[in-house]
PDB file of C-alpha atoms and ligand atoms in Angstrom:
ATOM      1  CA  MET F   1      77.919  86.257 127.146  1.00 58.00           C
ATOM      2  CA  ASN F   2      74.217  86.328 127.037  1.00 65.00           C
ATOM      3  CA  ASP F   3      73.833  89.682 125.548  1.00 92.00           C
ATOM      4  CA  TRP F   4      76.808  89.955 123.203  1.00 97.00           C
ATOM      5  CA  ARG F   5      74.333  91.232 120.368  1.00 97.00           C
ATOM      6  CA  LEU F   6      73.790  94.364 122.748  1.00 97.00           C
ATOM      7  CA  ASP F   7      77.669  94.604 123.074  1.00 98.00           C
ATOM      8  CA  ALA F   8      78.083  94.296 119.351  1.00 98.00           C
ATOM      9  CA  SER F   9      75.418  96.946 118.537  1.00 98.00           C
ATOM     10  CA  LYS F  10      77.065  99.240 121.197  1.00 98.00           C
ATOM     11  CA  MET F  11      80.375  98.798 119.582  1.00 98.00           C
ATOM     12  CA  VAL F  12      78.916  99.751 116.264  1.00 98.00           C
ATOM     13  CA  GLU F  13      77.269 102.880 117.736  1.00 98.00           C
ATOM     14  CA  GLU F  14      79.900 104.025 119.961  1.00 98.00           C
ATOM     15  CA  GLN F  15      83.156 103.227 118.168  1.00 98.00           C
ATOM     16  CA  LEU F  16      82.343 102.996 114.535  1.00 98.00           C
ATOM     17  CA  ILE F  17      79.607 105.405 113.556  1.00 98.00           C
ATOM     18  CA  PRO F  18      81.110 108.375 115.449  1.00 98.00           C
ATOM     19  CA  ARG F  19      84.350 107.693 113.498  1.00 97.00           C
ATOM     20  CA  ASN F  20      82.553 107.779 110.187  1.00 97.00           C
ATOM     21  CA  VAL F  21      82.228 104.178 109.217  1.00 98.00           C
ATOM     22  CA  ARG F  22      79.142 104.618 107.045  1.00 97.00           C
ATOM     23  CA  ASP F  23      78.899 101.506 104.884  1.00 98.00           C
ATOM     24  CA  MET F  24      75.719  99.609 105.896  1.00 98.00           C
ATOM     25  CA  ALA F  25      76.955  96.293 104.801  1.00 98.00           C
ATOM     26  CA  VAL F  26      79.987  96.731 107.076  1.00 98.00           C
ATOM     27  CA  LEU F  27      78.020  98.084 110.125  1.00 98.00           C
ATOM     28  CA  ARG F  28      75.535  95.213 109.666  1.00 98.00           C
ATOM     29  CA  ALA F  29      78.346  92.562 109.606  1.00 98.00           C
ATOM     30  CA  MET F  30      80.136  94.120 112.726  1.00 98.00           C
ATOM     31  CA  ALA F  31      76.928  93.925 114.713  1.00 98.00           C
ATOM     32  CA  SER F  32      76.105  90.225 113.708  1.00 98.00           C
ATOM     33  CA  VAL F  33      79.515  88.435 113.945  1.00 98.00           C
ATOM     34  CA  PRO F  34      80.087  87.147 117.538  1.00 98.00           C
ATOM     35  CA  ARG F  35      83.564  88.836 118.034  1.00 98.00           C
ATOM     36  CA  HIS F  36      83.729  87.016 121.675  1.00 98.00           C
ATOM     37  CA  LEU F  37      84.232  83.615 119.947  1.00 98.00           C
ATOM     38  CA  PHE F  38      87.366  84.857 118.255  1.00 98.00           C
ATOM     39  CA  VAL F  39      89.212  85.943 121.285  1.00 97.00           C
ATOM     40  CA  PRO F  40      90.635  83.479 124.034  1.00 97.00           C
ATOM     41  CA  ARG F  41      88.056  82.788 126.503  1.00 96.00           C
ATOM     42  CA  ARG F  42      89.658  84.791 129.377  1.00 96.00           C
ATOM     43  CA  TYR F  43      89.232  87.928 127.062  1.00 97.00           C
ATOM     44  CA  ALA F  44      85.668  87.134 126.141  1.00 95.00           C
ATOM     45  CA  GLU F  45      84.226  89.849 128.441  1.00 95.00           C
ATOM     46  CA  ASP F  46      86.530  92.502 126.798  1.00 97.00           C
ATOM     47  CA  ALA F  47      85.797  91.336 123.131  1.00 98.00           C
ATOM     48  CA  TYR F  48      83.851  94.331 122.180  1.00 98.00           C
ATOM     49  CA  ILE F  49      85.981  97.097 123.739  1.00 98.00           C
ATOM     50  CA  ASP F  50      87.898  99.582 121.625  1.00 98.00           C
ATOM     51  CA  ARG F  51      91.348  97.679 121.634  1.00 97.00           C
ATOM     52  CA  PRO F  52      93.072  94.953 119.847  1.00 97.00           C
ATOM     53  CA  LEU F  53      93.527  91.853 122.054  1.00 97.00           C
ATOM     54  CA  PRO F  54      96.161  88.981 122.270  1.00 97.00           C
ATOM     55  CA  ILE F  55      95.308  85.840 120.620  1.00 96.00           C
ATOM     56  CA  GLY F  56      98.684  83.929 121.175  1.00 94.00           C
ATOM     57  CA  ASP F  57     102.264  83.912 120.079  1.00 94.00           C
ATOM     58  CA  ARG F  58     102.421  87.643 120.432  1.00 94.00           C
ATOM     59  CA  GLN F  59      99.604  88.194 117.734  1.00 96.00           C
ATOM     60  CA  THR F  60      96.520  90.217 118.005  1.00 96.00           C
ATOM     61  CA  ILE F  61      92.853  90.509 116.855  1.00 97.00           C
ATOM     62  CA  SER F  62      92.625  94.021 115.393  1.00 97.00           C
ATOM     63  CA  GLN F  63      90.660  96.824 117.088  1.00 97.00           C
ATOM     64  CA  PRO F  64      87.050  96.695 115.917  1.00 98.00           C
ATOM     65  CA  TYR F  65      87.407 100.328 114.416  1.00 98.00           C
ATOM     66  CA  ILE F  66      90.343  99.160 112.182  1.00 98.00           C
ATOM     67  CA  VAL F  67      88.496  96.098 111.058  1.00 98.00           C
ATOM     68  CA  ALA F  68      85.455  98.096 109.987  1.00 98.00           C
ATOM     69  CA  ARG F  69      87.591 100.868 108.417  1.00 98.00           C
ATOM     70  CA  MET F  70      89.787  98.402 106.272  1.00 98.00           C
ATOM     71  CA  THR F  71      86.607  96.617 105.229  1.00 98.00           C
ATOM     72  CA  GLU F  72      85.043  99.830 104.099  1.00 98.00           C
ATOM     73  CA  LEU F  73      88.075 100.849 102.162  1.00 98.00           C
ATOM     74  CA  LEU F  74      87.845  97.584 100.281  1.00 98.00           C
ATOM     75  CA  GLU F  75      84.672  98.657  98.807  1.00 98.00           C
ATOM     76  CA  ALA F  76      83.873  95.124  98.131  1.00 96.00           C
ATOM     77  CA  ARG F  77      80.493  93.682  96.848  1.00 96.00           C
ATOM     78  CA  SER F  78      78.740  90.473  97.450  1.00 97.00           C
ATOM     79  CA  GLY F  79      80.143  87.643  95.339  1.00 98.00           C
ATOM     80  CA  MET F  80      83.838  89.126  94.941  1.00 98.00           C
ATOM     81  CA  LYS F  81      86.778  87.030  95.579  1.00 98.00           C
ATOM     82  CA  VAL F  82      89.197  88.355  98.426  1.00 98.00           C
ATOM     83  CA  LEU F  83      92.282  87.376  99.585  1.00 99.00           C
ATOM     84  CA  GLU F  84      93.447  88.223 103.152  1.00 98.00           C
ATOM     85  CA  ILE F  85      97.013  88.004 104.410  1.00 98.00           C
ATOM     86  CA  GLY F  86      97.189  87.186 108.123  1.00 98.00           C
ATOM     87  CA  THR F  87      94.128  85.261 109.338  1.00 98.00           C
ATOM     88  CA  GLY F  88      95.149  85.566 113.034  1.00 98.00           C
ATOM     89  CA  SER F  89      91.824  84.902 114.829  1.00 98.00           C
ATOM     90  CA  GLY F  90      89.779  84.616 111.522  1.00 98.00           C
ATOM     91  CA  TYR F  91      87.591  87.535 112.779  1.00 98.00           C
ATOM     92  CA  GLN F  92      88.265  89.750 109.689  1.00 98.00           C
ATOM     93  CA  SER F  93      87.579  86.678 107.353  1.00 98.00           C
ATOM     94  CA  ALA F  94      84.269  86.025 109.135  1.00 98.00           C
ATOM     95  CA  ILE F  95      83.295  89.875 108.524  1.00 98.00           C
ATOM     96  CA  LEU F  96      84.079  89.457 104.783  1.00 98.00           C
ATOM     97  CA  SER F  97      82.252  86.210 104.576  1.00 98.00           C
ATOM     98  CA  PHE F  98      79.309  87.512 106.274  1.00 98.00           C
ATOM     99  CA  MET F  99      79.238  90.253 103.576  1.00 98.00           C
ATOM    100  CA  GLY F 100      78.889  87.633 101.040  1.00 98.00           C
ATOM    101  CA  LEU F 101      82.404  87.570  99.723  1.00 98.00           C
ATOM    102  CA  GLN F 102      84.365  84.350  98.751  1.00 98.00           C
ATOM    103  CA  VAL F 103      87.438  84.449 101.213  1.00 98.00           C
ATOM    104  CA  TRP F 104      90.886  83.005 100.853  1.00 99.00           C
ATOM    105  CA  SER F 105      93.073  83.735 103.996  1.00 98.00           C
ATOM    106  CA  VAL F 106      96.736  82.907 104.508  1.00 98.00           C
ATOM    107  CA  GLU F 107      98.446  82.711 108.046  1.00 98.00           C
ATOM    108  CA  ARG F 108     102.049  81.814 108.740  1.00 97.00           C
ATOM    109  CA  ILE F 109     101.534  80.296 112.377  1.00 97.00           C
ATOM    110  CA  ASP F 110     100.222  76.674 111.986  1.00 97.00           C
ATOM    111  CA  PHE F 111      98.248  76.748 115.273  1.00 96.00           C
ATOM    112  CA  LEU F 112      96.491  80.021 114.485  1.00 97.00           C
ATOM    113  CA  ALA F 113      95.491  78.764 111.035  1.00 98.00           C
ATOM    114  CA  GLU F 114      94.262  75.660 112.351  1.00 98.00           C
ATOM    115  CA  ARG F 115      92.049  77.267 115.115  1.00 97.00           C
ATOM    116  CA  ALA F 116      90.855  79.917 112.897  1.00 98.00           C
ATOM    117  CA  ARG F 117      89.876  77.080 110.278  1.00 98.00           C
ATOM    118  CA  LYS F 118      87.997  75.249 112.821  1.00 98.00           C
ATOM    119  CA  ARG F 119      86.306  78.304 114.456  1.00 98.00           C
ATOM    120  CA  LEU F 120      85.123  79.601 111.130  1.00 98.00           C
ATOM    121  CA  SER F 121      83.757  76.204 109.885  1.00 98.00           C
ATOM    122  CA  ASP F 122      81.838  75.774 113.393  1.00 98.00           C
ATOM    123  CA  LEU F 123      80.220  79.087 112.846  1.00 98.00           C
ATOM    124  CA  GLY F 124      79.247  78.216 109.364  1.00 98.00           C
ATOM    125  CA  PHE F 125      81.807  80.575 107.458  1.00 98.00           C
ATOM    126  CA  ALA F 126      83.144  78.902 104.256  1.00 97.00           C
ATOM    127  CA  VAL F 127      86.606  80.576 104.484  1.00 98.00           C
ATOM    128  CA  HIS F 128      89.439  78.941 102.868  1.00 98.00           C
ATOM    129  CA  VAL F 129      92.393  79.199 105.430  1.00 98.00           C
ATOM    130  CA  ILE F 130      95.886  78.306 104.128  1.00 98.00           C
ATOM    131  CA  HIS F 131      98.853  78.067 106.220  1.00 98.00           C
ATOM    132  CA  GLY F 132     101.742  79.630 104.457  1.00 98.00           C
ATOM    133  CA  ASP F 133     103.719  82.622 103.819  1.00 98.00           C
ATOM    134  CA  GLY F 134     101.273  85.377 102.747  1.00 98.00           C
ATOM    135  CA  ARG F 135     104.033  87.470 101.113  1.00 98.00           C
ATOM    136  CA  MET F 136     103.692  85.181  98.311  1.00 98.00           C
ATOM    137  CA  GLY F 137      99.866  85.629  98.213  1.00 98.00           C
ATOM    138  CA  PHE F 138      97.976  82.494  97.238  1.00 98.00           C
ATOM    139  CA  ALA F 139      98.341  81.749  93.267  1.00 98.00           C
ATOM    140  CA  ASP F 140      96.000  78.876  93.177  1.00 98.00           C
ATOM    141  CA  ALA F 141      92.882  80.822  93.365  1.00 98.00           C
ATOM    142  CA  ALA F 142      94.132  84.208  91.675  1.00 98.00           C
ATOM    143  CA  PRO F 143      93.006  86.526  90.419  1.00 98.00           C
ATOM    144  CA  TYR F 144      91.402  88.179  93.260  1.00 98.00           C
ATOM    145  CA  ASP F 145      88.887  91.326  93.149  1.00 98.00           C
ATOM    146  CA  ARG F 146      90.303  92.486  96.472  1.00 98.00           C
ATOM    147  CA  ILE F 147      93.320  91.777  98.754  1.00 99.00           C
ATOM    148  CA  ILE F 148      93.482  92.872 102.279  1.00 98.00           C
ATOM    149  CA  VAL F 149      96.709  92.730 104.412  1.00 98.00           C
ATOM    150  CA  THR F 150      96.348  92.717 108.097  1.00 98.00           C
ATOM    151  CA  ALA F 151      99.983  92.806 109.173  1.00 98.00           C
ATOM    152  CA  ALA F 152     102.274  95.867 108.688  1.00 98.00           C
ATOM    153  CA  SER F 153     104.246  95.588 105.528  1.00 98.00           C
ATOM    154  CA  GLU F 154     107.392  97.467 104.566  1.00 97.00           C
ATOM    155  CA  ARG F 155     106.179  97.170 100.897  1.00 97.00           C
ATOM    156  CA  VAL F 156     103.437  96.233  98.611  1.00 98.00           C
ATOM    157  CA  GLU F 157     104.592  92.659  97.583  1.00 98.00           C
ATOM    158  CA  PRO F 158     104.957  92.377  93.587  1.00 97.00           C
ATOM    159  CA  LEU F 159     103.039  88.966  93.858  1.00 98.00           C
ATOM    160  CA  TRP F 160     100.059  90.632  95.310  1.00 98.00           C
ATOM    161  CA  GLU F 161      99.835  93.048  92.631  1.00 97.00           C
ATOM    162  CA  GLU F 162     100.176  90.358  90.178  1.00 97.00           C
ATOM    163  CA  GLN F 163      97.300  88.243  91.797  1.00 98.00           C
ATOM    164  CA  LEU F 164      94.971  91.266  91.878  1.00 98.00           C
ATOM    165  CA  ALA F 165      92.526  91.583  88.970  1.00 98.00           C
ATOM    166  CA  LEU F 166      92.272  94.578  86.912  1.00 98.00           C
ATOM    167  CA  GLU F 167      90.066  97.127  88.560  1.00 97.00           C
ATOM    168  CA  GLY F 168      91.020  95.411  91.919  1.00 98.00           C
ATOM    169  CA  ARG F 169      91.816  97.161  95.225  1.00 98.00           C
ATOM    170  CA  LEU F 170      94.426  96.248  97.718  1.00 98.00           C
ATOM    171  CA  VAL F 171      94.289  97.571 101.330  1.00 98.00           C
ATOM    172  CA  VAL F 172      97.512  97.289 103.366  1.00 98.00           C
ATOM    173  CA  PRO F 173      99.020  98.949 106.636  1.00 98.00           C
ATOM    174  CA  LYS F 174     102.240 100.046 105.299  1.00 98.00           C
ATOM    175  CA  ASP F 175     105.301 101.112 107.291  1.00 97.00           C
ATOM    176  CA  VAL F 176     105.838 104.995 107.027  1.00 96.00           C
ATOM    177  CA  THR F 177     109.239 106.818 107.930  1.00 91.00           C
ATOM    178  CA  THR F 178     107.614 108.695 110.875  1.00 88.00           C
ATOM    179  CA  GLY F 179     107.048 105.292 112.723  1.00 87.00           C
ATOM    180  CA  GLY F 180     103.934 103.148 112.898  1.00 91.00           C
ATOM    181  CA  GLN F 181     101.980 102.598 109.523  1.00 97.00           C
ATOM    182  CA  ARG F 182      99.285 104.045 107.421  1.00 97.00           C
ATOM    183  CA  LEU F 183      96.482 102.378 105.430  1.00 98.00           C
ATOM    184  CA  LEU F 184      97.283 102.443 101.715  1.00 98.00           C
ATOM    185  CA  VAL F 185      94.709 101.714  99.026  1.00 98.00           C
ATOM    186  CA  ARG F 186      96.141 100.676  95.830  1.00 98.00           C
ATOM    187  CA  ARG F 187      93.866 100.450  92.709  1.00 98.00           C
ATOM    188  CA  LYS F 188      95.057  98.456  89.718  1.00 98.00           C
ATOM    189  CA  GLU F 189      94.142 100.039  86.432  1.00 96.00           C
ATOM    190  CA  ASP F 190      94.758  99.751  82.924  1.00 94.00           C
ATOM    191  CA  ARG F 191      97.568 102.330  82.838  1.00 94.00           C
ATOM    192  CA  GLY F 192      99.087 101.341  86.291  1.00 94.00           C
ATOM    193  CA  CYS F 193      98.290 101.755  89.783  1.00 96.00           C
ATOM    194  CA  THR F 194      96.896 104.638  91.849  1.00 97.00           C
ATOM    195  CA  ASP F 195      97.503 105.110  95.492  1.00 98.00           C
ATOM    196  CA  THR F 196      95.476 106.816  98.255  1.00 98.00           C
ATOM    197  CA  TRP F 197      96.652 107.089 102.065  1.00 98.00           C
ATOM    198  CA  TYR F 198      94.225 106.910 104.879  1.00 97.00           C
ATOM    199  CA  ASP F 199      94.552 106.371 108.734  1.00 95.00           C
ATOM    200  CA  TYR F 200      97.591 105.937 110.655  1.00 95.00           C
ATOM    201  CA  CYS F 201      97.632 102.580 112.524  1.00 96.00           C
ATOM    202  CA  ARG F 202      99.741 100.035 114.439  1.00 94.00           C
ATOM    203  CA  PHE F 203      99.772  96.370 113.117  1.00 96.00           C
ATOM    204  CA  VAL F 204     102.127  93.468 114.341  1.00 96.00           C
ATOM    205  CA  PRO F 205     104.717  93.014 111.536  1.00 97.00           C
ATOM    206  CA  LEU F 206     104.389  90.838 108.470  1.00 97.00           C
ATOM    207  CA  LEU F 207     107.207  88.439 108.804  1.00 97.00           C
ATOM    208  CA  GLY F 208     108.892  85.996 106.548  1.00 95.00           C
ATOM    209  CA  GLY F 209     108.435  82.245 106.236  1.00 95.00           C
ATOM    210  CA  THR F 210     106.032  79.931 108.182  1.00 97.00           C
ATOM    211  CA  VAL F 211     105.807  78.764 111.871  1.00 96.00           C
ATOM    212  CA  GLU F 212     105.305  75.130 112.903  1.00 95.00           C
ATOM    213  CA  PHE F 213     104.473  74.309 116.562  1.00 93.00           C
ATOM    214  CA  PHE F 214     102.767  71.101 115.830  1.00 84.00           C
TER     215      PHE F 214
HETATM  216  N1  LIG P 301      93.198  89.658 110.631  1.00 87.75           N
HETATM  217  C1  LIG P 301      93.407  89.060 111.934  1.00 87.75           C
HETATM  218  C2  LIG P 301      94.572  90.075 112.605  1.00 87.75           C
HETATM  219  C3  LIG P 301      95.712  89.764 112.109  1.00 87.75           C
HETATM  220  S1  LIG P 301      97.138  89.984 113.064  1.00 87.75           S
HETATM  221  C4  LIG P 301      92.060  88.908 112.864  1.00 87.75           C
HETATM  222  O1  LIG P 301      91.163  89.338 112.076  1.00 87.75           O
HETATM  223  O2  LIG P 301      92.354  88.497 113.863  1.00 87.75           O
HETATM  224  C5  LIG P 301      98.372  89.583 112.094  1.00 87.75           C
HETATM  225  C6  LIG P 301      98.476  88.215 111.572  1.00 87.75           C
HETATM  226  O3  LIG P 301      99.285  88.022 110.404  1.00 87.75           O
HETATM  227  C7  LIG P 301      99.107  87.409 112.662  1.00 87.75           C
HETATM  228  O4  LIG P 301      98.315  86.119 112.926  1.00 87.75           O
HETATM  229  C8  LIG P 301     100.489  86.822 111.876  1.00 87.75           C
HETATM  230  O5  LIG P 301     101.004  85.573 112.515  1.00 87.75           O
HETATM  231  C9  LIG P 301     100.106  86.923 110.505  1.00 87.75           C
HETATM  232  N2  LIG P 301     101.289  87.011 109.700  1.00 87.75           N
HETATM  233  C10 LIG P 301     102.516  87.729 109.778  1.00 87.75           C
HETATM  234  N3  LIG P 301     103.252  87.648 108.749  1.00 87.75           N
HETATM  235  C11 LIG P 301     102.690  86.784 107.822  1.00 87.75           C
HETATM  236  C12 LIG P 301     102.916  86.279 106.716  1.00 87.75           C
HETATM  237  N4  LIG P 301     104.037  86.406 105.746  1.00 87.75           N
HETATM  238  N5  LIG P 301     101.821  85.457 106.056  1.00 87.75           N
HETATM  239  C13 LIG P 301     100.816  85.144 106.526  1.00 87.75           C
HETATM  240  N6  LIG P 301     100.505  85.643 107.744  1.00 87.75           N
HETATM  241  C14 LIG P 301     101.367  86.551 108.430  1.00 87.75           C
END
């Protein structure tokens, strides 16, 4: 992958800008993080195509557009604290970390957490990867300015809302009755929460408990 930077800029120009991702910090991060290092070696050639890809145990690294869209919807600024539920490959964490955010990320499958932790630290991203059940959030580092859930959830867990700072935003692919999911942005305000709905999407499900292979 000599010219991965070319593939990454093509991805930005052909998949993100035409679909109206406009946040420069997001576009810069998507062009700068080596996505091919977050997929299994046999998929490296396909890392920048317009698709999710398998990363083991039926899990996937999300499609580039969805990563960019959710990151843009977070409206995060450098220095903020972010909690991610569903580390997977660690790619979304790397994007957030590249943008200058402080990132905590929870993954339920032990080997995915372990691999993502090593990969992120090898690449110089200071992300805290936690092996645990993300339905509980991660109370130790709360409150968070932003929470991003990268697995399909039936509901917004009360603990996420509790661990979100006032004026905070949470982005989650929430199951909808018509099938699939839709991106939901929930803002936590003085007088309660406000919800806004965005793109339809398809994520792997958020599951309960943890999985140990080691
Ligand atoms: N953000 C990832 C893609 C996530 S795929 C990336 O950038 O690669 C969804 C991930 O959520 C999977 O790895 C799955 O194991 C994890 N997951 C599902 N339920 C979970 C839960 N309750 N807590 C933590 N992680 C969970």
